[in-house]
PDB file of C-alpha atoms in Angstrom:
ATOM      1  CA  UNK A   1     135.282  80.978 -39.242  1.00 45.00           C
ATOM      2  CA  UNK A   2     135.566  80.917 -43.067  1.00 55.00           C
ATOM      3  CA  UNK A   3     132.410  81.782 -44.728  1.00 54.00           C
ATOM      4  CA  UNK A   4     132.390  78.563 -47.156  1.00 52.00           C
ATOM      5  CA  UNK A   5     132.305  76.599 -43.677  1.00 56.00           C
ATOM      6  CA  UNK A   6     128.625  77.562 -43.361  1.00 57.00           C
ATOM      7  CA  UNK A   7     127.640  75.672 -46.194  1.00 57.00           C
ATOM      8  CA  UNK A   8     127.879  72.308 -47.292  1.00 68.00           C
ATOM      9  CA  UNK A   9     130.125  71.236 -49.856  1.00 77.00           C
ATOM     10  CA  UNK A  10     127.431  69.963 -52.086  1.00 80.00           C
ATOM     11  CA  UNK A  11     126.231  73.564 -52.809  1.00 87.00           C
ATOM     12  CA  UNK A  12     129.668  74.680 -53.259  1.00 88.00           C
ATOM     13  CA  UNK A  13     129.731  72.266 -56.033  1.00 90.00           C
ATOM     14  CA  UNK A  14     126.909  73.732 -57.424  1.00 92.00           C
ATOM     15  CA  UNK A  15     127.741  76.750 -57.092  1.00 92.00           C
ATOM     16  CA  UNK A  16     130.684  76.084 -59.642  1.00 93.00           C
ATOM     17  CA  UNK A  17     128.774  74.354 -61.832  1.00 93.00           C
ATOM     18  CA  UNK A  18     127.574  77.737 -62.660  1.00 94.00           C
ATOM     19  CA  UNK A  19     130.586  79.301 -63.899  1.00 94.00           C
ATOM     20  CA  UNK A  20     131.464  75.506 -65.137  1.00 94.00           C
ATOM     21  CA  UNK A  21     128.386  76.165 -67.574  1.00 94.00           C
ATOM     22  CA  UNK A  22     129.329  79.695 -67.937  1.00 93.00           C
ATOM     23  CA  UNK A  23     132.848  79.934 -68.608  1.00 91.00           C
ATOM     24  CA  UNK A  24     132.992  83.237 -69.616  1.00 91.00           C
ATOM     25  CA  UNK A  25     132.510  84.343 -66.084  1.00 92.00           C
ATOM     26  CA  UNK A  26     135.953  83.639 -65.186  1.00 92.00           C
ATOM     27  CA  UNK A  27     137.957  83.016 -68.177  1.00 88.00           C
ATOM     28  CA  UNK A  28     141.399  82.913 -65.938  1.00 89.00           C
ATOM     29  CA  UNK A  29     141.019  79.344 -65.526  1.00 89.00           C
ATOM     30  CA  UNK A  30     139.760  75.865 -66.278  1.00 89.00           C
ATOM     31  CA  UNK A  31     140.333  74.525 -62.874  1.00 91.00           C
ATOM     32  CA  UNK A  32     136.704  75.165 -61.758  1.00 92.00           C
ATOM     33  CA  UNK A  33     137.409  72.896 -58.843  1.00 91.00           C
ATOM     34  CA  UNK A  34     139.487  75.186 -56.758  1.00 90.00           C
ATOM     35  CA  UNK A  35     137.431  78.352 -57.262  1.00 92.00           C
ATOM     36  CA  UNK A  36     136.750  79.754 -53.684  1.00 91.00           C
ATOM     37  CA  UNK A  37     133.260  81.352 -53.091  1.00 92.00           C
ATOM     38  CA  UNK A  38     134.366  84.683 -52.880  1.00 93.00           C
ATOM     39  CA  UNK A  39     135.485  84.416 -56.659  1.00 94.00           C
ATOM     40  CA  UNK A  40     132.456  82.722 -57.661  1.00 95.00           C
ATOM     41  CA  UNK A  41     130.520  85.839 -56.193  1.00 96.00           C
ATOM     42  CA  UNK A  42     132.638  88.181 -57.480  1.00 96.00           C
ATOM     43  CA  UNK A  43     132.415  86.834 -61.340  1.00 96.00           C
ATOM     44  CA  UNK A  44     128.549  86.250 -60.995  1.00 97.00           C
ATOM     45  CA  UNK A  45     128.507  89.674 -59.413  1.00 97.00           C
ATOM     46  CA  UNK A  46     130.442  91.648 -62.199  1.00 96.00           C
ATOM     47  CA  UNK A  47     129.595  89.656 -65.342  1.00 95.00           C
ATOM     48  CA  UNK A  48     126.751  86.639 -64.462  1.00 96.00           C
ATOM     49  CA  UNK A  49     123.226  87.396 -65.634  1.00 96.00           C
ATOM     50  CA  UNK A  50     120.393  87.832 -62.724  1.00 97.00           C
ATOM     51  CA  UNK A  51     119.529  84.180 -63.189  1.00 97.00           C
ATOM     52  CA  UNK A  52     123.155  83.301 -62.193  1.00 96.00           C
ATOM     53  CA  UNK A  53     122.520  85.423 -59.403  1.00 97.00           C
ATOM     54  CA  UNK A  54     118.932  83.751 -58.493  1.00 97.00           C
ATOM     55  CA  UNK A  55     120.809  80.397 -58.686  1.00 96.00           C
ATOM     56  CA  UNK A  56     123.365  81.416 -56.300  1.00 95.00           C
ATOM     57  CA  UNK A  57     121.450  82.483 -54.101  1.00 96.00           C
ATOM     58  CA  UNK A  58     118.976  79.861 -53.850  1.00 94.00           C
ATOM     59  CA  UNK A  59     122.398  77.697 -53.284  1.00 92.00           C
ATOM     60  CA  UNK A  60     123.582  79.657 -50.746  1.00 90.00           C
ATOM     61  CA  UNK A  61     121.367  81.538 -49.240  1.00 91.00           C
ATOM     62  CA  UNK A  62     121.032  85.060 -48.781  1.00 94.00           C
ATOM     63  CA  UNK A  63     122.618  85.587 -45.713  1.00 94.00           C
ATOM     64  CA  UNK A  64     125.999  84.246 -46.350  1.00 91.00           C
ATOM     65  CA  UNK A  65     126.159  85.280 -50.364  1.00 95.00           C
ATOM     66  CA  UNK A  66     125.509  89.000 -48.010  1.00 96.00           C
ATOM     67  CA  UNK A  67     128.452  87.994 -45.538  1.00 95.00           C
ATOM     68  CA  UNK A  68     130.510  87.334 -49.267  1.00 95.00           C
ATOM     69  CA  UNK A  69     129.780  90.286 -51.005  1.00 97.00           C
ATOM     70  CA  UNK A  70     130.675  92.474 -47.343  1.00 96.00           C
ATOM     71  CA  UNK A  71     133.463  91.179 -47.469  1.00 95.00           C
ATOM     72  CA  UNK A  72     134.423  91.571 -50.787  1.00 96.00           C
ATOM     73  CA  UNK A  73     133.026  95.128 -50.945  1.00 96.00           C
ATOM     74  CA  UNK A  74     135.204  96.084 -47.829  1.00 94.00           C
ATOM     75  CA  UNK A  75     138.428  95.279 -49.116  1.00 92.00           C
ATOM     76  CA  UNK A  76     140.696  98.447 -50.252  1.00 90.00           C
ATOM     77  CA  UNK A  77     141.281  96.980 -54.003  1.00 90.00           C
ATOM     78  CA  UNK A  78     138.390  95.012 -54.575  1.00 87.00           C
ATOM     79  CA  UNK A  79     137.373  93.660 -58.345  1.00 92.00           C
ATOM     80  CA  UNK A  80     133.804  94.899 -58.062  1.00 95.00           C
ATOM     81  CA  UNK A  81     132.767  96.729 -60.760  1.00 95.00           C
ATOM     82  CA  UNK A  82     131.301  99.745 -59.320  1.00 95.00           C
ATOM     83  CA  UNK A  83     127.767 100.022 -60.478  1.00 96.00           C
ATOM     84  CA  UNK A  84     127.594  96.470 -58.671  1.00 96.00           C
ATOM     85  CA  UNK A  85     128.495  97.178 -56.210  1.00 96.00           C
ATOM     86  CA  UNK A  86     126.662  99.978 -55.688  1.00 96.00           C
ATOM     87  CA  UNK A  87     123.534  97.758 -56.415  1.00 97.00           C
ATOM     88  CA  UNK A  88     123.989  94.882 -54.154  1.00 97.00           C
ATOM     89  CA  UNK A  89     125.206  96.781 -51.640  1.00 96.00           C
ATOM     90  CA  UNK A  90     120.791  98.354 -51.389  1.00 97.00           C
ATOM     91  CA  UNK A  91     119.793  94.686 -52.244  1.00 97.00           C
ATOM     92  CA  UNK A  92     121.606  93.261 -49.310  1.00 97.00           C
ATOM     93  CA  UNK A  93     120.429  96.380 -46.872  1.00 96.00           C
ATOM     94  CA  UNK A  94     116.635  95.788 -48.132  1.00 96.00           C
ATOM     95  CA  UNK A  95     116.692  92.029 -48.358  1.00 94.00           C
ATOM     96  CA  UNK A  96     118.875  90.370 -45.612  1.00 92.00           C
ATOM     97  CA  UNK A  97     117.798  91.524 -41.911  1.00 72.00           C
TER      98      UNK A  97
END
């Protein structure tokens, strides 16, 4: 099952209206439409401020923004900047059970 299945489209909608009204996050493109949730995680990850964070994750809940960042965190040539990754990766262990 693909993760954005477990949430409705809606919040993925939302969810790019953050980087809509924070285009720096992924400067690569204007076609905010088509951004997947892994890359919305990843930008807000490596570049969004902790209140782009807080407003993803009220959007998509903990649990699967967790299931996101696993999976981005476990591939071999990932984009995550290291420090967070490092950080998430305790935030995640302490906060999703």
């Amino acid at each position: 099952m693909k993760l954005y299945t477990r949430f409705m489209d809606a919040d993925l909608t939302k969810a790019r209206d953050i980087i809509r009204h924070n285009p720096g996050l992924i400067w690569y493109t204007k076609n905010y439409d088509h951004l997947s949730p892994e890359a919305i995680t990843e930008a807000i990850l490596n570049c969004g401020s902790w209140d782009n964070f807080q407003e993803l994750r009220t959007l998509l809940g903990t649990k699967v923004l967790a299931d996101i960042f696993s999976k981005l965190a476990l591939q071999k040539r990932g984009n995550l900047h290291y420090l967070a990754k490092n950080y998430f990766t305790y935030y995640f262990a302490k906060y999703v059970s």
